[in-house]
Each structure stands twice: as structure tokens, then as C-alpha cells.
Coordinates of C-alpha atoms in Angstrom, one line a residue:
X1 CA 83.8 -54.5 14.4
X2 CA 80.5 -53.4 16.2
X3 CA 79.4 -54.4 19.5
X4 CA 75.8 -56.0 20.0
X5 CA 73.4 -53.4 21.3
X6 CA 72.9 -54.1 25.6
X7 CA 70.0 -55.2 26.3
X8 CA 67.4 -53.2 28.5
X9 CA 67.6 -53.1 31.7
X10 CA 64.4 -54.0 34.2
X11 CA 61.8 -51.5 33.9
X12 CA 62.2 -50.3 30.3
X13 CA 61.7 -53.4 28.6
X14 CA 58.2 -52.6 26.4
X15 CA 55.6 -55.2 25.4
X16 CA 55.6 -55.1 22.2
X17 CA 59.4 -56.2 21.7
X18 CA 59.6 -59.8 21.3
X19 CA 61.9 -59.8 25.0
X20 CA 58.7 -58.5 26.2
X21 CA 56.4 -61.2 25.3
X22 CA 59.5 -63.3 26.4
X23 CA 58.3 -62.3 29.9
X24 CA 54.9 -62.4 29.8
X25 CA 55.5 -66.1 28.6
X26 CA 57.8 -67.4 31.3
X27 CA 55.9 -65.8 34.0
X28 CA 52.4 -66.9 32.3
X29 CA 53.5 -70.6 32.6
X30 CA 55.1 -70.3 35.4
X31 CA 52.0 -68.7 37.6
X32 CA 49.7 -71.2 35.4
X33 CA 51.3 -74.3 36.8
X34 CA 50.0 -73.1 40.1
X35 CA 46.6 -71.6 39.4
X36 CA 45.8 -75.0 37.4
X37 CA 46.4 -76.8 41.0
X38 CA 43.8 -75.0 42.0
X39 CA 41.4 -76.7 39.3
X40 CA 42.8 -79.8 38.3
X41 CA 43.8 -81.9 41.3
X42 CA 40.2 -81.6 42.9
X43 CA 38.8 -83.8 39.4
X44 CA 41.5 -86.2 40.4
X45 CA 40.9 -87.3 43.9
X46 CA 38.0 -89.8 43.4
X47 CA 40.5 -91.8 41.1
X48 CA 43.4 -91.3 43.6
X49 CA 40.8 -92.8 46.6
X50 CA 40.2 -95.8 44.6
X51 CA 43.9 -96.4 43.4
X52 CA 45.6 -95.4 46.8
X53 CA 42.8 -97.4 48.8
X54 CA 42.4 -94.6 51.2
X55 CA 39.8 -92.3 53.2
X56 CA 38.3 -89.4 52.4
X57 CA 40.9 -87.8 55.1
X58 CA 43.6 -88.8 52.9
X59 CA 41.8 -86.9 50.2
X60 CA 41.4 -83.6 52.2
X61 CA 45.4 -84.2 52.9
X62 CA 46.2 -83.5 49.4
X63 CA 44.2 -80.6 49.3
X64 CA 45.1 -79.0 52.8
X65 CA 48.6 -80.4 52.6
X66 CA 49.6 -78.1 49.4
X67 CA 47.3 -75.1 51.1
X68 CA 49.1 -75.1 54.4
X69 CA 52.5 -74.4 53.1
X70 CA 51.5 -72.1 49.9
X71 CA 49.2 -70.0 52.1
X72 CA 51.7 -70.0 55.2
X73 CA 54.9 -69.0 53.4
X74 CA 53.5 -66.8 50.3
X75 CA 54.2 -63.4 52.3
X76 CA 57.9 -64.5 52.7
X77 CA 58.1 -65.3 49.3
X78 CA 57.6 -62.1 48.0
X79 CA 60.2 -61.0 50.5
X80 CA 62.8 -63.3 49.3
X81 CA 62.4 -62.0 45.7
X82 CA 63.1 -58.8 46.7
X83 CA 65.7 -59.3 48.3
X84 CA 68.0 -62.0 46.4
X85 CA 66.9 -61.3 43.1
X86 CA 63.1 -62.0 41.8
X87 CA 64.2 -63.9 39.0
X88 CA 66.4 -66.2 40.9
X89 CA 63.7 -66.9 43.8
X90 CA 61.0 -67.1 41.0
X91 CA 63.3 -70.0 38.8
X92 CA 63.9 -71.8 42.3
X93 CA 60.4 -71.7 42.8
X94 CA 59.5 -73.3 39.4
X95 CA 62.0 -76.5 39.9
X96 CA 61.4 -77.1 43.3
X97 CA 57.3 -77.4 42.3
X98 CA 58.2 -79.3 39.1
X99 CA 60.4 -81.9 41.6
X100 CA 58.1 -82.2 43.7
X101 CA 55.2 -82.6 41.2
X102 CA 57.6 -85.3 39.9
X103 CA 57.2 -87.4 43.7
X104 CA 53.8 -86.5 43.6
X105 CA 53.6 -88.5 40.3
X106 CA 55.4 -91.3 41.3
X107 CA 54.0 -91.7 44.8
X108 CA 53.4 -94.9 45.6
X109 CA 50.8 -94.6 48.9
X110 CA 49.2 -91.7 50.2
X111 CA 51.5 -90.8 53.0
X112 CA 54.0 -89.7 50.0
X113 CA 51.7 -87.9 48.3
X114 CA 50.6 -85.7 50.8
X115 CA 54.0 -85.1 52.1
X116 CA 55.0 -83.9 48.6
X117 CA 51.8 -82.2 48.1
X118 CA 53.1 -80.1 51.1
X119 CA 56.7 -79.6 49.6
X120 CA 55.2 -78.4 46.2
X121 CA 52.9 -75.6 48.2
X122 CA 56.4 -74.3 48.8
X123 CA 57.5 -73.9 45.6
X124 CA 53.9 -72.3 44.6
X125 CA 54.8 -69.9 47.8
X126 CA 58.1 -69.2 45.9
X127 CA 56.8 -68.1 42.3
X128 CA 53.2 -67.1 42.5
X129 CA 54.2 -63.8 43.7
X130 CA 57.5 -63.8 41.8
X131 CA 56.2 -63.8 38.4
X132 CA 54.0 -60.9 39.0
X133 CA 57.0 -59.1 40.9
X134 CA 58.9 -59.7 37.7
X135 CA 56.4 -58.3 35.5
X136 CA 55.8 -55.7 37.7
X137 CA 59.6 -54.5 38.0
X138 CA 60.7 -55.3 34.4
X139 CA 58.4 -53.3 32.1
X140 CA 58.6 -50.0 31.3
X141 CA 55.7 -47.6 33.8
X142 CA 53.6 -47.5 30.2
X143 CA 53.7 -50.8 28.9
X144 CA 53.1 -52.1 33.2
X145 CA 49.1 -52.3 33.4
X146 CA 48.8 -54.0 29.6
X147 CA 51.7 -56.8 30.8
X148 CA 49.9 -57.1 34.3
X149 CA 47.0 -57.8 32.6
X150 CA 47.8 -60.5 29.9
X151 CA 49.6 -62.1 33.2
X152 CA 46.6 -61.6 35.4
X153 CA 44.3 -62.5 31.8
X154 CA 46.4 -65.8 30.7
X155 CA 46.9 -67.3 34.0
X156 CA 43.3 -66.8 34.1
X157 CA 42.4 -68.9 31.3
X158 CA 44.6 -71.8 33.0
X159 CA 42.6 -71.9 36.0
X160 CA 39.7 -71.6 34.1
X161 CA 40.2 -74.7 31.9
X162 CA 41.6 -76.7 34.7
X163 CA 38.8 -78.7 35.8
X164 CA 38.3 -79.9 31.7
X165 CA 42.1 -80.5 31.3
X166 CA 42.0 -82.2 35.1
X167 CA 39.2 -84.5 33.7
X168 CA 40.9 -85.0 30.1
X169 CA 44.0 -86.5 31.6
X170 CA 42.1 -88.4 34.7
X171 CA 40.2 -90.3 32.1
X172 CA 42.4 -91.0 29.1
X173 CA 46.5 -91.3 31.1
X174 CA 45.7 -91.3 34.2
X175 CA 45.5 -89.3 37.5
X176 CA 49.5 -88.8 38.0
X177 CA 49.6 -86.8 34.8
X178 CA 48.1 -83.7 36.4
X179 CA 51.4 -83.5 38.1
X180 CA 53.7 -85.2 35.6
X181 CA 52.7 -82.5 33.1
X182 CA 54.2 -79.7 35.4
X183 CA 58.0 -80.9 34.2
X184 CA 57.4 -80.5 31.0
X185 CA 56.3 -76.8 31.3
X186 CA 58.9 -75.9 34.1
X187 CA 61.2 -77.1 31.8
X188 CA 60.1 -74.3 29.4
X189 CA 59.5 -72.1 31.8
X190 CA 63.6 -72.4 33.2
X191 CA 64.7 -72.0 29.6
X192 CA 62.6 -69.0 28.7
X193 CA 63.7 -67.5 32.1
X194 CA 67.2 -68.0 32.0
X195 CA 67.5 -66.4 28.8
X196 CA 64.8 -63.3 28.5
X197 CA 64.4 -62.4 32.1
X198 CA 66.2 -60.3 33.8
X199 CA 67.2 -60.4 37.2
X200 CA 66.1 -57.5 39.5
X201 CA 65.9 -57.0 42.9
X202 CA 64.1 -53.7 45.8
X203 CA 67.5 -52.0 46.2
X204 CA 65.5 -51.1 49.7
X205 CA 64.9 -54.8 50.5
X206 CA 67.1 -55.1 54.0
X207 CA 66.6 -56.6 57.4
X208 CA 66.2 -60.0 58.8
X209 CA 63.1 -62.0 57.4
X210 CA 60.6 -63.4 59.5
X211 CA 61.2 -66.7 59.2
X212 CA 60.0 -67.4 62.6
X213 CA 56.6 -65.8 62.0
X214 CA 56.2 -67.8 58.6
X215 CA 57.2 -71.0 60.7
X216 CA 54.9 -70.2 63.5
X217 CA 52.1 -69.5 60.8
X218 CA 52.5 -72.5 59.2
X219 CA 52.4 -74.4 62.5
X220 CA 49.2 -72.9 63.6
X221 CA 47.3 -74.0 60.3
X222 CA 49.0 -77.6 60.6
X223 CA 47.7 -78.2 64.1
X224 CA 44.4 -77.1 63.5
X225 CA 44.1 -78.5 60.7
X226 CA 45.0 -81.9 61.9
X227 CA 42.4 -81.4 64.6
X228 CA 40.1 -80.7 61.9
X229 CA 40.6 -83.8 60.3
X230 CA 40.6 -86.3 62.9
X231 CA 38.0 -84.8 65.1
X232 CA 35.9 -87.1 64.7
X233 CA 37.0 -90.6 63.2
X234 CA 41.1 -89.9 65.1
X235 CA 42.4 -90.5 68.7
X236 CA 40.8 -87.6 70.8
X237 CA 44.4 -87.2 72.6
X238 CA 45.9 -86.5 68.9
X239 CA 43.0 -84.3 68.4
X240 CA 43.5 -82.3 71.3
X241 CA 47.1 -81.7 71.3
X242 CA 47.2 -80.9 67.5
X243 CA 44.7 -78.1 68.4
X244 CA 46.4 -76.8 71.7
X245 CA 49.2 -76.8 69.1
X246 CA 47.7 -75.2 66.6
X247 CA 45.6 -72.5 68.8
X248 CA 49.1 -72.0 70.9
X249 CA 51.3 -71.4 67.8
X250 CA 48.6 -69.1 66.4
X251 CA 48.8 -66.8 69.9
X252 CA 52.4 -66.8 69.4
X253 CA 52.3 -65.4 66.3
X254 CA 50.1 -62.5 66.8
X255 CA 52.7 -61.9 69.7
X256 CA 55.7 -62.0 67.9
X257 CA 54.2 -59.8 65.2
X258 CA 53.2 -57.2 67.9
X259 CA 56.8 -57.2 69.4
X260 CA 58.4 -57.1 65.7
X261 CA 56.3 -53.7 65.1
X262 CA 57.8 -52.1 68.5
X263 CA 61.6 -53.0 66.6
X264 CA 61.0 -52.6 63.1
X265 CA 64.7 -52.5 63.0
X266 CA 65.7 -55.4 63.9
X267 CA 63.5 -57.8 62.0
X268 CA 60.4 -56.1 60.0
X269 CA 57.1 -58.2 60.9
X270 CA 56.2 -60.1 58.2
X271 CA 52.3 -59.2 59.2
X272 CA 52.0 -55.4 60.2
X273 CA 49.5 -55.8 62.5
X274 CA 48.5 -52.2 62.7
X275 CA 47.1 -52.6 58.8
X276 CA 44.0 -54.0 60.5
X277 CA 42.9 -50.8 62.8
X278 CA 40.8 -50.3 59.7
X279 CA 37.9 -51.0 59.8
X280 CA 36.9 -52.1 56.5
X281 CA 39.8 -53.5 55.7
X282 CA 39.3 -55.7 58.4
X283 CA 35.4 -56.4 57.9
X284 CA 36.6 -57.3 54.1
X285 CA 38.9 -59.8 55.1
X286 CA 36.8 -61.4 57.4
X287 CA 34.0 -61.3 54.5
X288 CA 37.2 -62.9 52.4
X289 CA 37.5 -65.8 55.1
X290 CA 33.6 -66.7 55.0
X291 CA 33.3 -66.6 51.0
X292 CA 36.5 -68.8 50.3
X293 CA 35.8 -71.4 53.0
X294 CA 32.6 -71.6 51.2
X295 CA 34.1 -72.3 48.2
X296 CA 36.8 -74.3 48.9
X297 CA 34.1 -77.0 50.6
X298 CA 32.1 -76.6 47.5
X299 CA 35.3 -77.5 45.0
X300 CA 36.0 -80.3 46.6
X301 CA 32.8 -81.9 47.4
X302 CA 31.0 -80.9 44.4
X303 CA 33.4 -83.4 42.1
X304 CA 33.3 -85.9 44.8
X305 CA 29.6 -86.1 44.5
X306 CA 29.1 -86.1 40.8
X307 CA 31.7 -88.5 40.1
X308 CA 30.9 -91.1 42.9
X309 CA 27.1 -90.4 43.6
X310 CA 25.8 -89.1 40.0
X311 CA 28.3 -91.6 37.9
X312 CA 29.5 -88.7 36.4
X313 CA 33.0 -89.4 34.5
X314 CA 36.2 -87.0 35.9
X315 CA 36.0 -85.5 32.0
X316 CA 32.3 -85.2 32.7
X317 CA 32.7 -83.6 36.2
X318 CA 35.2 -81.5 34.7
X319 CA 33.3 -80.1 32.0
X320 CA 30.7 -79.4 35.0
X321 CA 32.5 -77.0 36.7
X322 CA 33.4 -75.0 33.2
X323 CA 30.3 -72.5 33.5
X324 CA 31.5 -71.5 36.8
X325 CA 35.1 -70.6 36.0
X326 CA 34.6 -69.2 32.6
X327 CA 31.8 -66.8 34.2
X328 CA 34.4 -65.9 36.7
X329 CA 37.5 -65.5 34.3
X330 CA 34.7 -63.7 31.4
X331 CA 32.8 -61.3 34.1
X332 CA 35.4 -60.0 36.5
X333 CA 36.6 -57.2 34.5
X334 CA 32.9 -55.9 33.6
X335 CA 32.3 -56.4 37.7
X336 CA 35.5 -54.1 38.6
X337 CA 34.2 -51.4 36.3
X338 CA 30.5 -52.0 37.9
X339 CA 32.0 -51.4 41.1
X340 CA 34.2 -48.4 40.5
X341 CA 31.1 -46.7 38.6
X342 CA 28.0 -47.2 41.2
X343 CA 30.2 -48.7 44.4
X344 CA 30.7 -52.2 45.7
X345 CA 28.5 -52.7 48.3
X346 CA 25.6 -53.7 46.6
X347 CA 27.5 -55.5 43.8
X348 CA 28.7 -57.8 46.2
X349 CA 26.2 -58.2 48.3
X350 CA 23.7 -59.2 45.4
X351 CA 26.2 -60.9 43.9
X352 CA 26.9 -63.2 47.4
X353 CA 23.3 -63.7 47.6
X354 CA 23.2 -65.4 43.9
X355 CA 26.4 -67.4 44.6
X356 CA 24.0 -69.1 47.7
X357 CA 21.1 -69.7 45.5
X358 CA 23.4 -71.4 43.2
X359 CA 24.5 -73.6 46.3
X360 CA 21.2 -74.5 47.3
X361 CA 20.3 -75.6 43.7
X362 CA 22.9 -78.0 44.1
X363 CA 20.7 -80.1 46.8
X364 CA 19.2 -81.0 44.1
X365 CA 22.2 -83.2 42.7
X366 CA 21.8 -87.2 43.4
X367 CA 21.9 -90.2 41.7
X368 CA 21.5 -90.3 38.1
X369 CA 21.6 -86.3 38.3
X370 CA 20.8 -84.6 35.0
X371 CA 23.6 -82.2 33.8
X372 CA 21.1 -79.9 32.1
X373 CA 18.1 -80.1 34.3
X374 CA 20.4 -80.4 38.0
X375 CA 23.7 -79.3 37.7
X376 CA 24.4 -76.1 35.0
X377 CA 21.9 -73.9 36.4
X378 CA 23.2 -74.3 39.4
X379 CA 27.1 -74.3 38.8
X380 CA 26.0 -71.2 36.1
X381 CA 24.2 -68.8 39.2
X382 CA 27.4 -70.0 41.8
X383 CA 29.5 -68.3 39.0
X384 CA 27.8 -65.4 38.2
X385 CA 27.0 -64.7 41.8
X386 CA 31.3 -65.0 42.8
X387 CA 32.0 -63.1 39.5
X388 CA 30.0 -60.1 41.0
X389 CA 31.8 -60.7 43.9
X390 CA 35.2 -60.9 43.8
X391 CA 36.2 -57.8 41.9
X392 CA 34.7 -55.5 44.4
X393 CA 36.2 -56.9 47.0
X394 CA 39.6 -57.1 45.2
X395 CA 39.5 -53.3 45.1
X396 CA 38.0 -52.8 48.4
X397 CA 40.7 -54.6 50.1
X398 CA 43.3 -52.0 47.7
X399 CA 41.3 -48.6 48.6
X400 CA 40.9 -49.6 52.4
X401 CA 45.1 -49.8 52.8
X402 CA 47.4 -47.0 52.8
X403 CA 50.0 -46.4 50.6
X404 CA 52.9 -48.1 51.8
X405 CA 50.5 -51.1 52.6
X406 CA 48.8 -51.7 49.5
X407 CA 51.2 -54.8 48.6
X408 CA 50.8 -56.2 51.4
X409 CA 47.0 -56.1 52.0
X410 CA 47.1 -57.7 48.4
X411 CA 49.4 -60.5 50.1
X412 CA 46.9 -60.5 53.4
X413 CA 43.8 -61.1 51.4
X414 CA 45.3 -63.6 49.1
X415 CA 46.4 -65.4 51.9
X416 CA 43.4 -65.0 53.9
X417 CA 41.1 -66.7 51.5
X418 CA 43.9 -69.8 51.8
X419 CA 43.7 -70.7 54.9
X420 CA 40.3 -69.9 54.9
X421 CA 39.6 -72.8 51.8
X422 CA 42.2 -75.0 53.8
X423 CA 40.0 -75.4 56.8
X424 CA 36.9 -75.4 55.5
X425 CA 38.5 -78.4 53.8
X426 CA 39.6 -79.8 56.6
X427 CA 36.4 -79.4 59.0
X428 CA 33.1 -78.8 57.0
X429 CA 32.8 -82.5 56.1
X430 CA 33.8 -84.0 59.7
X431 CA 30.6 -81.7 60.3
X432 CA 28.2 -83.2 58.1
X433 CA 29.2 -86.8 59.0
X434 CA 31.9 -87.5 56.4
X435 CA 34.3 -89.2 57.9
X436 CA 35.8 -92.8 57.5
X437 CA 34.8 -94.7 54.6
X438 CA 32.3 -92.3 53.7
X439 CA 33.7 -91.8 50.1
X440 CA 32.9 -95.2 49.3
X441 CA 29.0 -95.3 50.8
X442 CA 27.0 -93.3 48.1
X443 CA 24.0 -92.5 50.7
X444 CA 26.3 -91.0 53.4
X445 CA 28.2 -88.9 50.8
X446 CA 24.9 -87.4 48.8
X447 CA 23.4 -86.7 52.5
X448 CA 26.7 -85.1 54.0
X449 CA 27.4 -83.2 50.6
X450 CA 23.9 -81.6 50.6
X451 CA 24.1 -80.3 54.2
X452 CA 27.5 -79.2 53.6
X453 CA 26.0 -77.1 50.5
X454 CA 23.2 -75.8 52.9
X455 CA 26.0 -74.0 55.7
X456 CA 28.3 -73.0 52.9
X457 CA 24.9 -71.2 51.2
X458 CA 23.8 -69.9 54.9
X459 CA 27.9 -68.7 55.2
X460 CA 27.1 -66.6 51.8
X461 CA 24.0 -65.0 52.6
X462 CA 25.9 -64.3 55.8
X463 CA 28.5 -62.5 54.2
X464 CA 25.9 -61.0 52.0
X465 CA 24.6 -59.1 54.8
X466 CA 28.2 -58.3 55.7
X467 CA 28.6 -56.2 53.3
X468 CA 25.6 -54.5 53.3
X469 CA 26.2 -53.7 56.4
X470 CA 30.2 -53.6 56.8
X471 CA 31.3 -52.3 53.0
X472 CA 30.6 -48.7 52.6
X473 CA 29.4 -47.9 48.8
X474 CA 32.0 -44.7 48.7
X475 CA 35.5 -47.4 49.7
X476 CA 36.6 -47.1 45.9
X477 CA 36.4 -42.9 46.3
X478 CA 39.6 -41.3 46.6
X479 CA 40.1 -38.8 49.4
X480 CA 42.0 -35.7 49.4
X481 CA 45.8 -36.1 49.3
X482 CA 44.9 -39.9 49.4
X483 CA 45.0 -41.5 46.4
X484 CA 42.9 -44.9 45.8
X485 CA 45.1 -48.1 44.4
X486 CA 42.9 -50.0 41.3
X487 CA 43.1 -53.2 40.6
X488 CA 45.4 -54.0 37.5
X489 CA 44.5 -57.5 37.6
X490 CA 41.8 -57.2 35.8
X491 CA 40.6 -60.2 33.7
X492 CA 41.2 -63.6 36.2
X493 CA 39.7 -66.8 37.7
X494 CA 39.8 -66.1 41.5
X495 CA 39.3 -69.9 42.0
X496 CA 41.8 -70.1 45.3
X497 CA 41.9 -67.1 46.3
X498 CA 41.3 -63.3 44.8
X499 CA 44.3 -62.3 42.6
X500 CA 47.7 -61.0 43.6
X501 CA 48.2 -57.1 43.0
X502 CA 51.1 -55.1 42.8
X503 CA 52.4 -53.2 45.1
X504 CA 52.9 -49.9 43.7
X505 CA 49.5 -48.1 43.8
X506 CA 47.6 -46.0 40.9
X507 CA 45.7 -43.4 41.5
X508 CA 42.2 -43.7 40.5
X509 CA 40.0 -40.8 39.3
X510 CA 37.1 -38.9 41.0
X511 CA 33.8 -40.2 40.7
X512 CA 30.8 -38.8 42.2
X513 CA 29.5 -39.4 45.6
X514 CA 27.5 -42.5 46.1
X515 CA 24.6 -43.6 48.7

């Protein structure tokens, strides 16, 4: 009698074995159900205004609402992989997202919506970074950068399409089937998962966690972003204790983080503070924060305008926003190499400085726009200009951390550009005068959505000269004894935010001095 051969253990499992594109599958659909939110809910929220009978606050709610908890809780839940087992934490992840994409389909008013909204950012929090930890810890060092990349690649191409599948389903079976469609796939996902993954786990992973820095995060975005929100149309006294809430929670977390690094021992900080004494890694981020509050506003007031000012269809406004994420999820692997060959600085600032041209075309959007003549060349330059962007800054955040800091200034960045999208959200059309019943007076909404494209174009070419003057065009170098991380996520669609990277670093070769 012979004995069936064991099965290989996490990191020599090799792509080309059917357990390997097992995986790459699981942890494809998985990460896809997340990067399509990203896309497909913003197509959506004209309908769900009209069916729900509510404001355009309730709107930014199901935006910010998912945000808040994904961007306040993703650090930890990379942590919690590690430590209880990455395919465990990653399969939790999937059914508590495809339960609460369930309530989300069912909801009957807004307040229900939003709430579970904010209960599926959690499970997004839980397996975004698990399925890369589990590609990155079950393939064999060889086979690693190709299964990184058809993760990075494929999930892509989800939030790519998004908009056009967003559309599809808002026009033909309605607007709850861009969340009832998530059980369905987790459902897949759980049975591919239980049966071709295997578990792992950072035989180092030990300590407390941070729960009470992810909490105090979390708070901190929640109170501000209330104030956001309400500033102008809510009760001032809400208003102003939401943001003494928000700025005090905020202050408490940089504290607690400070005192965590002075007793690593007892409970690791969940943000190492010290990872921004440099200098460019900090000037980065901040360039991060600028750029993806700019285009979170733009996401979700570009669809809001075509579909309720131009009389554009949701299939219509989805198809709209297609040259934009296919130039993203086409060009960002040509605009990596570009950068590691002549340097990122000017890559990104040209490339920022085409993204606001792109924005200012859009003024040009009103009623009875013209696809060809008003919208694609405009959509088509805000794409090329972020597809020359976001690679270099992907590996400028990598080469400005150290070693044992290159995970998590992958995990800093990602979540930067979050909370950055969350309150621009919340606060860039309170600023232009969209408040209230706004979504519903065609005038107010074309007026407040071309100021709103104005600042978010002034924020780019701000952050244009940001790096020009911030970025230095020798970051991707390596220095002696120091070698410089590269990007592994090559091919993507940086819609939210800029891609997860692993935490292990590669070395990347000598190139010649730039200027």
C-alpha cells in the first residue's frame, strides 16, 4: 500500500503546479473583492441617493464609512496574520466582508448601509494584506516575484474594470448587486482556500498588539471626519465636539506611539514613529496625502456629475472612467522601469503636472457634455499623468526605509493615501457649497464640482513642485552596504491607494549617478 506524497509546505510551493495557481486564484479573488470597492460603489451612489431618498452626506458616508475602518485597522491586520496564522485571518477576512456585503445589499435606509459599509472596511482591513502575506510566504524564493506579480497584475484588472462592471449591474439589476455579487465569489474564495492554502504563520510574530493605537486611529479619522461632514449644513455643537474628538484622539495616538517605542517589549507600536526622521520618506508621504485626496474628490464627484448633471447612464459613466484606470493598470510597469533607469523626480513631477491638466479639462463637463469632445481627453491625460506617478513614488517610499521597515512603510503609504481620500471625501465638497440637497439641484452640483476640480488640480501642481523640490532623482540608488527594496508589484490600478508590497526587501542593481 503506498502512502500519498505530503504536500509542500509554505514557501516551496512553485507556480507552475496546479496548487500554485490554486493560490494565486484564492488570493486574486479574494484581494479583487476589495480593490473592485474601490471602483464600483462610486457608479452606484446616484442610484442609491434616489432610492434611499437621502443627501449627498449620506453619500460621502458610504464612501468614508468603509475608508475609516479599512484605512484605520489595515496595519493590525497584517499583524494578526502573522501571528494566528495568515490563512485563517485572511478566510475570516473574506466572510466577514461577504456578511457584511450581504446587509449592505439588503439595507433598507441609509443609516444601515453606512453602518455596514463600516463593518465591511474591517473585513477589507483583514485580507487585503493577507492575501499578499500568503503569496508572499507560500511560494518558493524563485517562483515569489512571478506570483507577486499575477497577484499584484490580476487584482489590477478588477479594479480596473470596476467602474464598467459598477455601471453594468447599476443599470440592468440594480444597485445592491455590487455588493450581492461579493457572496458568490467569497464563497469560491473559502472553498479554494480551505483546500489549496496553506496555513503559515512569522514564527517571530510575539508581543501584545496595538489594539489601542488601531482604536485611537480609527477614532481620530471618525471625529474628523464627522466634522467634515456636517460643518456646514449640521449642528455647530456636533461639529465641534466631533473635531475636539477627533483632533484629541489623533494627539493621543502620536503619544502612545512615542511611549510604545521607549517599551518595545511590552507592546510593539503599531506605528514606529522614528520611520519618519527621514526626510524623504516623510516629504513622499506627505506628497501621498495631497495626490490621493485629489483623487478621491475626483472619483466621487466626477460620476456624480456626469450621471446627474450630463444625463449620463451609470453604464455610461462607467465606461467614462475606463481610460483612466486602464492607463493606470497598462502604464505602471513601463513608469517603474522609467523611474529606476533616469530617477523619479522628474517622472513624477511631469507626470503630477499632466494629472492637473486633465482636472482642469474637466471644467469643461456640463449639461449635455460630449463624451468625445469633454470628457476622454480629459479622463485620458488624468490617467496618464497618475500612471507616471504612482510607480515612482511606490518605489521611493521602498528605497527611503530601512531594512527592517520596508513592510511597514509599504503599510504607512497605503494607508496614508486612505485617510487621505477619506477626508477629502468628507470635506472638499462642504467647501465648494455641496451640502444639503445639493445632489438633487443640477446648477449647484456642476458649479461646486468644477471648483472642487480647480483645488484638487491647484493640490497636484502643488505636489508637482513637491517633488521637484522634495524627491531627490538618485532615491532609487543603492548605497553601500544598503541595499535598495524594488517594487514587486509591478503591473496594478493604484485607484485607492498605491499597492501593498512585501516586506522582505530585494536588492536592486547599481545604476549610474543621476542629476
Amino acid at each position: 500500500m503506498t502512502t500519498a506524497p505530503t504536500p509542500p509546505a509554505p514557501g516551496q510551493i512553485t507556480l507552475g503546479t496546479a496548487r500554485g495557481r490554486w493560490v494565486v486564484a484564492a488570493t486574486v479573488l479574494g484581494s479583487s473583492m476589495a480593490f473592485l470597492d474601490a471602483t464600483v460603489v462610486n457608479v452606484a451612489l446616484p442610484t442609491i441617493g434616489r432610492e434611499l431618498h437621502t443627501s449627498l452626506a449620506g453619500l460621502q458616508w458610504i464612501v468614508t464609512g468603509y475608508t475609516l475602518t479599512l484605512a484605520g485597522l489595515i496595519l493590525l491586520g497584517g499583524s494578526l496574520g502573522d501571528r494566528f496564522g495568515r490563512r485563517r485571518v485572511f478566510l475570516i477576512g473574506v466572510i466577514w466582508f461577504a456578511v457584511a456585503s450581504a446587509v449592505c445589499g439588503v439595507a433598507p435606509d441609509i443609516a444601515v448601509l453606512v453602518v455596514a459599509r463600516a463593518v465591511q472596511g474591517i473585513g477589507g482591513a483583514l485580507l487585503t494584506p493577507g492575501s499578499l502575506a500568503i503569496i508572499q510566504s507560500t511560494f518558493s524564493p524563485d517562483d515569489r516575484p512571478r506570483a507577486i506579480g499575477a497577484w499584484s497584475g490580476l487584482g489590477g484588472v478588477a479594479g480596473a474594470v470596476g467602474p464598467f462592471l459598477g455601471g453594468l449591474i447599476v443599470g440592468s439589476i440594480g444597485w445592491r448587486w455590487i455588493f450581492l455579487i461579493n457572496l458568490p465569489l467569497a464563497a469560491a474564495v473559502v472553498a479554494v482556500t480551505v483546500r489549496h492554502v496553506p496555513e503559515s504563520r512569522d514564527p517571530d510574530a510575539h508581543g501584545r498588539f496595538d489594539i489601542a493605537g488601531s482604536v485611537l486611529t480609527a477614532l481620530a479619522l471618525a471625529g474628523i471626519t464627522e466634522a467634515l461632514i456636517e460643518a456646514q449644513s449640521g449642528p455647530k455643537l456636533v461639529v465641534v465636539v466631533s473635531a475636539v474628538i477627533g483632533v484629541a484622539a489623533g494627539v493621543a495616538f502620536v503619544l502612545l506611539e512615542q511611549r510604545r517605542a521607549r517599551h518595545p517589549d511590552r507592546i510593539p507600536p503599531m506605528l514606529p514613529l522614528s520611520i519618519f526622521r527621514n526626510r524623504e520618506f516623510t516629504a513622499i508621504n506627505v506628497i501621498t496625502f495631497i495626490v490621493y485626496g485629489a483623487m478621491g474628490a475626483v472619483f466621487f464627484l466626477l460620476v456624480l456629475d456626469l450621471q446627474v448633471v450630463a444625463g449620463f447612464s451609470p453604464l455610461e459613466a462607467g465606461i467614462s472612467l475606463l481610460p483612466s484606470t486602464a492607463a493606470m493598470l497598462l502604464l505602471s510597469a513601463r513608469a517603474g522601469a522609467l523611474a529606476q533607469k533616469f530617477g523619479p523626480r522628474w517622472l513624477m513631477t511631469g507626470g503630477l503636472l499632466a494629472a492637473a491638466g486633465g482636472l482642469l479639462l474637466l471644467t469643461r463637463i456640463g449639461p449635455n457634455a460630449s463624451y468625445v469632445a469633454d470628457v476622454l481627453p480629459a479622463v485620458l491625460l488624468f490617467g496618464l499623468g497618475l500612471s507616471m506617478t504612482v510607480a515612482p513614488l511606490t518605489a521611493t517610499v521602498l528605497a527611503s526605509a530601512d531594512d527592517r521597515h520596508a513592510g511597514i512603510a509599504s503599510g504607512v503609504n497605503n494607508a496614508t493615501a486612505r485617510a487621505a481620500g477619506l477626508l477629502s471625501v468628507a470635506g472638499l465638497p462642504a467647501a465648494v457649497g455641496l451640502t444639503g440637497a445639493a445632489l438633487y439641484d443640477k446648477t449647484q452640483l456642476n458649479t461646486g464640482f468644477h471648483q472642487a476640480m480647480l483645488i484638487c488640480a491647484a493640490l497636484l501642481a502643488l505636489s508637482a513642485a513637491l517633488s521637484a523640490v522634495l524627491v531627490s532623482n538618485d532615491a532609487l540608488q543603492p548605497k553601500p552596504g544598503e541595499p535598495v527594496a524594488q517594487p514587486e508589484c509591478l503591473t496594478n490600478c493604484p485607484v485607492g491607494a498605491p499597492p501593498l508590497e512585501p516586506s522582505e526587501r530585494v536588492a536592486a542593481p547599481r545604476t549610474a549617478d543621476r542629476h
